Amino acid sequence: MSRIDASGPAIGEPRPGRLRAYVRVRAGGLPAAFWVLWGGSLVNRLGSMVNPFLSLYLTGVRGLSVADTGIVLAVVGIGSVVSQPLGGFLADRFGRRVALTGGMLANGATLLTLGYARDLTVLVVCCFVLGVTIDLFRPAAQALVADAVPAADRTRAYGLLLWAVNLGFSVAMVLGGYLASHGGRLLFWLDAGACAFFGLLVWLAIPETRPAARERSAGSYRTVLRDRAMLAFAGLVVGYAIVFQQAFATLPLAMTGTALTSSAYGLVMGINGIVVIAVQPLIGHRLAAYDKSRVLATGFTIAACGNAVAAAASTTAGYALAVAVSTLGEILVFAVTATVVADLAPAHLRGRYNGLIGMAWGTGFLIAPIVGTRLLVIGSTTLWLTCTALCLAAAAGQLALAPSLRRRAEAAAGK
C-alpha cells in the first residue's frame, strides 16, 4: 500500500504509554451521534441469536425436515436481497432515524411472531419478512455515519463499528448456543428486545442527519444505476462476497469431509472473531492514511492467501490458519468498503448507494452456496483455488478502478 496522507500516526511511532492516549488515538474526536450508533450496534449484535441458530430451531424445536428447513432458509435469503435496497430508499425518502428505528422495530416484531409460529406456511411467510427486515436498518446506519463523521475519520469510524459488531456477535454465538440447547423461545425475545433497544436509542438520542429539503435534489435508484464507478465497485463486492460466504456455506462441509467434527468447525470460526477483536484496534485508525483502493486490493490479496492455505489444509490447525489469514483481509475490506461508498454517494442519495452495495453483498451470499457446493463436489482443492482466483481478480479490478474512485473522492472532498 502507498501512503497518501501524512496526517495520521506513523506506522513506526512508539505505542502510547497510557491507556487514555491509546484510546484517544483510536477512538477520539468522533461525534456523539456515532457513539450512540456504536453502542446500539453492540447491544443489537449481543442479542443477534436467532439467525445463526435458525436451522437448528426449525429442525429441533419445530420438527421440520432438512428439506423443508432448506426451503425456509432460502426464503430468508430471498427476502434479504430486497432488504437493503428498500432500506436505502426509506433512509433517503423518510430520514435515517425513521428507516433505522422502523426497521429495527419491524425486525423485532417479526422475530416474536416467528418464535410462536407453528404452521409451515406461517413459518415461510415469517421467514421471508425476517429476511426483508433483517438488514433494513443497515443503509440508514451507514448513511448516518457518512452524514455525521468527517470524511477523514470515516474509515476509522466504520472500523470501530466492525469491531463492535464482531465483539457482540462473538458473545451472542456463545450465549445463543447455550440458550438454543435449553429451548429456543428465549432467543427470539432477547433478539427482539435488542432490536427494540437499538431502534429506540437512535430515535431518542440521535438527531436527524439527512440533508435538509432545500439541499436535496431529485434522484432515485436510476441515478445510482447510471453511476458506472459504483456499479463496477458493486460487481467487485459480489465477487468477494461469494468467497466470504464460503466460510458458512462450504467450509463446514469441507472440514467434515476430512473427518473433522462440527466442534472443530466452531473452534475454527471462533478464530475469526478473535482476530477481528484483537487486530482491528491496532490498525483501524491508520487506514485513512492510505489510498482506499490499495487497502482494498491488499485485503482481497490477503483473502486470496487465506483461501490458498485452505486448499492445502486437512487439519483443524490448517483450517484455523486459513481463517485467521482470511480474516486479516476481511478487516481491511469491511473497514474501507463503506468509506468508498460514502465518497461516491451524493449526500441525498447515501441511503440508496448503501442499499445497492448491500444488495451486492446479498447477491454474493445467494450465489455462494450454489457455486460453492458444486465446486466442492469436484474437490475441496478446486473450491479454494477458485476462491483464491476470485479474490485476486477482485484485487486487480480494484486497482483498475482506483483512478476513477480517487477522482470522485477528491471531488467530494473539494465540495
XYZ file of C-alpha atoms in Angstrom:
415
model
C 0.000 0.000 0.000
C 1.227 3.504 -0.722
C 0.948 6.312 1.800
C -1.020 9.316 0.504
C -1.686 11.301 3.675
C 0.861 12.043 6.359
C -1.712 13.382 8.804
C -2.196 10.047 10.603
C 0.202 8.440 13.064
C 3.321 6.976 11.524
C 3.498 3.200 11.323
C 6.659 3.014 13.405
C 5.785 5.513 16.117
C 6.057 4.376 19.754
C 2.933 2.902 21.246
C 1.238 5.306 23.696
C 2.264 4.521 27.222
C -1.046 5.374 28.805
C -4.454 3.825 28.225
C -6.024 7.252 27.749
C -3.657 8.140 24.923
C -4.130 4.714 23.379
C -7.909 5.117 23.331
C -7.772 8.745 22.170
C -5.739 7.896 19.073
C -8.139 5.127 18.081
C -11.484 6.492 19.187
C -11.101 10.195 19.945
C -12.715 13.045 18.069
C -15.783 11.185 16.795
C -19.200 12.847 17.291
C -21.678 11.791 19.956
C -24.137 10.539 17.325
C -21.569 7.984 16.191
C -21.076 6.640 19.710
C -24.820 6.254 20.195
C -24.895 4.259 16.961
C -21.841 2.264 18.079
C -23.386 1.384 21.434
C -26.701 0.463 19.859
C -24.959 -1.726 17.286
C -23.060 -3.542 20.036
C -26.249 -4.265 22.005
C -28.064 -5.304 18.833
C -25.335 -7.807 17.945
C -25.209 -9.116 21.511
C -28.839 -10.079 21.001
C -28.500 -11.431 17.454
C -29.051 -15.078 18.300
C -31.915 -16.237 16.088
C -30.376 -16.184 12.623
C -27.224 -18.236 13.419
C -29.320 -20.942 15.121
C -32.444 -20.769 12.955
C -31.786 -24.053 11.157
C -31.338 -25.852 14.489
C -34.537 -24.257 15.810
C -36.573 -25.254 12.763
C -35.413 -28.874 12.825
C -35.077 -29.413 16.579
C -37.966 -27.378 18.024
C -40.438 -27.112 15.149
C -39.675 -30.574 13.778
C -39.181 -29.571 10.153
C -37.359 -31.922 7.830
C -33.958 -30.938 6.494
C -35.530 -30.377 3.051
C -38.254 -28.076 4.429
C -35.681 -26.241 6.533
C -33.625 -25.610 3.393
C -36.659 -24.087 1.680
C -37.402 -21.853 4.657
C -33.794 -20.636 4.856
C -33.770 -19.955 1.108
C -36.835 -17.754 1.612
C -34.889 -15.770 4.233
C -32.139 -15.273 1.642
C -34.593 -14.048 -0.986
C -36.024 -11.533 1.460
C -32.571 -10.328 2.453
C -31.746 -9.367 -1.138
C -34.688 -6.947 -1.032
C -33.852 -5.702 2.456
C -31.063 -3.199 1.903
C -32.303 -1.573 -1.330
C -35.630 -0.984 0.423
C -33.819 0.311 3.492
C -31.778 2.672 1.335
C -34.918 4.119 -0.239
C -36.513 4.627 3.178
C -33.363 6.279 4.572
C -33.278 8.843 1.745
C -37.032 9.367 1.488
C -38.069 9.480 5.155
C -34.809 10.018 7.014
C -32.153 7.962 8.757
C -33.976 7.759 12.097
C -37.280 6.606 10.605
C -35.587 3.936 8.491
C -33.351 2.638 11.288
C -35.899 2.704 14.096
C -38.697 1.420 11.879
C -36.500 -1.368 10.531
C -35.424 -2.461 13.996
C -38.968 -2.471 15.400
C -40.270 -4.343 12.352
C -37.499 -6.926 12.701
C -38.225 -7.340 16.412
C -41.953 -7.843 15.812
C -41.192 -10.396 13.099
C -38.859 -12.312 15.400
C -41.530 -12.582 18.093
C -44.115 -13.752 15.553
C -41.692 -16.320 14.193
C -40.956 -17.598 17.691
C -44.602 -18.565 18.153
C -45.351 -19.738 14.588
C -46.044 -23.449 14.094
C -47.670 -23.919 10.706
C -45.197 -24.327 7.812
C -46.917 -21.674 5.707
C -46.759 -19.164 8.552
C -43.108 -20.040 9.141
C -42.297 -19.429 5.467
C -44.094 -16.060 5.451
C -42.425 -15.008 8.701
C -39.014 -16.019 7.398
C -39.498 -14.008 4.218
C -40.446 -10.953 6.295
C -37.477 -11.696 8.558
C -35.198 -11.597 5.509
C -36.718 -8.294 4.367
C -36.398 -6.638 7.779
C -33.117 -8.139 8.977
C -30.889 -5.550 7.274
C -33.459 -2.825 6.658
C -31.583 -0.619 9.127
C -28.124 -1.019 7.618
C -28.176 1.589 4.785
C -29.534 4.156 7.243
C -26.778 3.331 9.745
C -24.058 3.579 7.084
C -25.520 6.827 5.751
C -25.753 8.223 9.284
C -22.025 7.658 9.790
C -21.262 9.375 6.463
C -23.551 12.272 7.446
C -22.168 12.759 10.952
C -18.467 11.854 10.676
C -15.953 13.991 8.739
C -14.503 12.290 5.654
C -11.030 12.000 7.193
C -12.402 9.953 10.118
C -14.874 7.691 8.298
C -12.535 4.747 7.743
C -11.718 4.734 11.448
C -15.404 5.042 12.360
C -16.505 2.185 10.109
C -13.683 0.058 11.509
C -14.868 0.704 15.058
C -18.384 -0.339 14.052
C -16.960 -3.554 12.590
C -15.190 -4.171 15.887
C -18.381 -3.665 17.908
C -20.374 -5.936 15.611
C -17.808 -8.735 15.852
C -17.495 -8.396 19.618
C -21.250 -8.583 20.057
C -21.635 -11.433 17.586
C -18.888 -13.491 19.255
C -20.629 -13.232 22.635
C -24.024 -13.919 21.036
C -22.750 -17.121 19.427
C -21.601 -18.488 22.791
C -24.711 -17.402 24.707
C -27.034 -18.369 21.857
C -25.561 -21.848 21.670
C -26.284 -22.355 25.366
C -29.832 -20.975 25.146
C -30.607 -22.920 21.967
C -29.847 -26.145 23.800
C -32.348 -25.195 26.541
C -35.322 -24.309 24.341
C -35.408 -21.728 21.586
C -38.134 -19.234 22.508
C -35.925 -17.088 24.762
C -33.639 -16.487 21.762
C -36.472 -14.704 19.971
C -37.327 -12.494 22.949
C -33.714 -11.465 23.539
C -33.143 -10.759 19.859
C -36.379 -8.754 19.590
C -35.510 -6.829 22.750
C -32.074 -5.926 21.395
C -33.695 -4.700 18.168
C -36.166 -2.523 20.077
C -33.409 -1.102 22.282
C -31.264 -0.162 19.274
C -34.133 1.405 17.360
C -35.487 3.438 20.272
C -31.988 4.537 21.330
C -31.359 6.009 17.890
C -34.794 7.654 17.827
C -34.323 9.290 21.224
C -30.626 10.171 21.158
C -29.647 10.985 17.554
C -30.989 13.989 15.647
C -31.911 13.500 12.005
C -28.806 13.804 9.808
C -30.397 13.614 6.355
C -29.754 16.781 4.299
C -32.462 19.397 4.646
C -35.095 19.549 1.911
C -33.537 22.629 0.329
C -30.211 20.745 -0.032
C -31.756 17.661 -1.664
C -32.170 17.321 -5.395
C -34.042 14.810 -7.477
C -32.644 11.316 -7.535
C -33.627 7.667 -7.460
C -32.140 4.238 -7.934
C -31.925 5.075 -11.651
C -29.374 7.711 -10.689
C -27.368 5.138 -8.758
C -27.539 2.615 -11.612
C -26.156 5.205 -14.047
C -23.055 5.576 -11.862
C -20.561 3.328 -13.656
C -17.925 3.543 -10.946
C -20.461 2.474 -8.333
C -21.714 -0.407 -10.464
C -18.160 -1.620 -11.101
C -17.378 -1.438 -7.386
C -20.578 -3.320 -6.552
C -19.536 -6.031 -9.012
C -16.227 -6.462 -7.199
C -18.102 -6.712 -3.895
C -20.293 -9.502 -5.330
C -17.157 -11.464 -6.237
C -15.648 -11.066 -2.785
C -18.980 -11.841 -1.088
C -19.143 -15.187 -2.905
C -15.763 -16.071 -1.404
C -16.509 -14.629 2.040
C -19.713 -16.657 2.401
C -17.914 -19.942 1.771
C -16.864 -19.851 5.421
C -20.518 -20.525 6.275
C -21.718 -22.357 3.159
C -18.988 -24.891 2.370
C -16.212 -24.708 4.974
C -18.120 -26.923 7.458
C -18.768 -29.438 4.683
C -15.141 -29.390 3.587
C -13.974 -29.939 7.159
C -16.339 -32.818 7.854
C -15.241 -34.263 4.526
C -11.749 -34.610 6.001
C -13.137 -36.389 9.101
C -13.135 -33.260 11.288
C -16.054 -32.645 13.666
C -18.599 -29.851 13.878
C -16.952 -28.730 17.123
C -13.705 -28.306 15.171
C -15.582 -26.040 12.751
C -16.919 -23.994 15.675
C -13.406 -23.617 17.039
C -12.063 -22.549 13.653
C -14.811 -19.948 13.171
C -14.142 -18.605 16.655
C -10.732 -17.559 15.339
C -12.470 -15.046 13.074
C -13.925 -13.052 15.958
C -10.720 -13.251 17.977
C -8.620 -11.875 15.108
C -11.035 -9.004 14.399
C -11.292 -8.041 18.072
C -7.509 -8.182 18.538
C -6.275 -6.651 15.285
C -8.809 -4.000 14.285
C -7.963 -1.600 17.165
C -4.282 -1.857 16.209
C -4.690 -0.821 12.567
C -8.136 0.754 12.131
C -7.016 4.283 12.993
C -4.123 4.089 10.492
C -6.052 3.069 7.381
C -7.233 6.579 6.481
C -3.613 7.474 5.670
C -3.608 5.085 2.697
C -5.284 5.035 -0.690
C -8.593 3.198 -0.260
C -8.294 1.146 -3.436
C -4.843 -0.077 -2.432
C -6.165 -1.019 1.006
C -9.000 -2.964 -0.637
C -6.673 -4.628 -3.142
C -4.403 -5.618 -0.262
C -7.383 -7.022 1.631
C -8.529 -9.045 -1.394
C -4.986 -10.369 -1.872
C -4.658 -11.403 1.779
C -8.029 -13.165 1.491
C -6.659 -14.961 -1.579
C -3.731 -16.161 0.519
C -6.137 -17.436 3.182
C -8.061 -19.465 0.605
C -4.803 -20.828 -0.803
C -3.954 -22.040 2.707
C -7.409 -23.683 2.913
C -6.695 -25.532 -0.341
C -3.793 -27.298 1.376
C -5.460 -27.732 4.785
C -6.589 -31.058 6.202
C -6.361 -30.452 9.957
C -8.096 -28.148 12.420
C -4.891 -26.124 12.765
C -4.595 -25.757 8.998
C -8.147 -24.505 8.604
C -7.705 -22.208 11.614
C -4.665 -20.653 9.930
C -6.666 -20.210 6.718
C -9.472 -18.427 8.586
C -7.007 -16.246 10.505
C -5.308 -15.082 7.296
C -8.628 -14.520 5.512
C -9.867 -12.501 8.492
C -6.948 -10.078 8.158
C -8.155 -9.393 4.624
C -11.744 -9.095 5.878
C -10.752 -6.352 8.325
C -9.318 -4.235 5.501
C -12.217 -4.875 3.126
C -15.027 -4.182 5.569
C -13.392 -1.073 7.055
C -12.885 0.602 3.672
C -15.869 -0.547 1.583
C -18.345 1.722 3.357
C -15.917 4.654 3.058
C -15.667 4.175 -0.715
C -19.475 4.203 -0.953
C -19.575 7.396 1.128
C -17.120 9.014 -1.299
C -19.196 8.025 -4.321
C -22.632 8.889 -2.966
C -24.201 12.364 -3.091
C -25.399 13.234 0.414
C -29.078 12.997 -0.520
C -28.603 9.512 -2.040
C -26.388 7.904 0.589
C -29.160 5.557 1.655
C -29.703 4.270 -1.870
C -25.982 3.889 -2.586
C -25.590 1.859 0.601
C -28.709 -0.076 -0.363
C -27.112 -1.047 -3.675
C -23.874 -2.188 -2.043
C -25.960 -4.146 0.460
C -27.751 -5.821 -2.432
C -24.337 -6.698 -3.888
C -23.432 -8.470 -0.639
C -26.791 -10.246 -0.595
C -26.412 -11.357 -4.210
C -22.995 -12.798 -3.470
C -24.372 -14.608 -0.428
C -27.127 -16.169 -2.557
C -24.719 -17.290 -5.260
C -22.134 -18.617 -2.805
C -23.785 -21.892 -1.711
C -24.903 -22.745 -5.249
C -21.445 -22.314 -6.761
C -19.503 -23.434 -3.701
C -21.254 -26.762 -3.216
C -20.830 -27.670 -6.866
C -17.129 -26.874 -6.762
C -16.808 -28.859 -3.549
C -18.269 -31.899 -5.301
C -15.384 -31.656 -7.768
C -12.932 -31.319 -4.911
C -12.007 -29.171 -1.919
C -8.809 -28.009 -3.608
C -10.786 -26.871 -6.666
C -13.164 -24.874 -4.455
C -10.489 -22.999 -2.521
C -8.245 -22.337 -5.513
C -11.262 -20.916 -7.377
C -11.885 -18.647 -4.380
C -8.221 -17.654 -4.493
C -8.555 -16.715 -8.158
C -11.750 -14.706 -7.492
C -10.004 -12.689 -4.774
C -7.007 -11.975 -6.997
C -9.350 -10.912 -9.812
C -11.128 -8.568 -7.376
C -7.770 -7.096 -6.342
C -6.811 -6.469 -9.983
C -10.230 -4.966 -10.693
C -9.960 -2.677 -7.683
C -6.590 -1.345 -8.831
C -8.021 -0.724 -12.310
C -10.940 1.178 -10.752
C -8.664 3.160 -8.424
C -8.115 6.281 -10.591
C -11.857 6.796 -11.026
C -12.548 6.353 -7.311
C -9.679 8.671 -6.410
C -11.058 11.440 -8.658
C -14.518 11.048 -7.118
C -13.121 11.198 -3.579
C -11.123 14.318 -4.389
C -14.190 15.947 -5.959
C -16.302 15.092 -2.908
C -13.650 16.496 -0.563
C -13.488 19.704 -2.579
C -17.171 20.493 -2.194
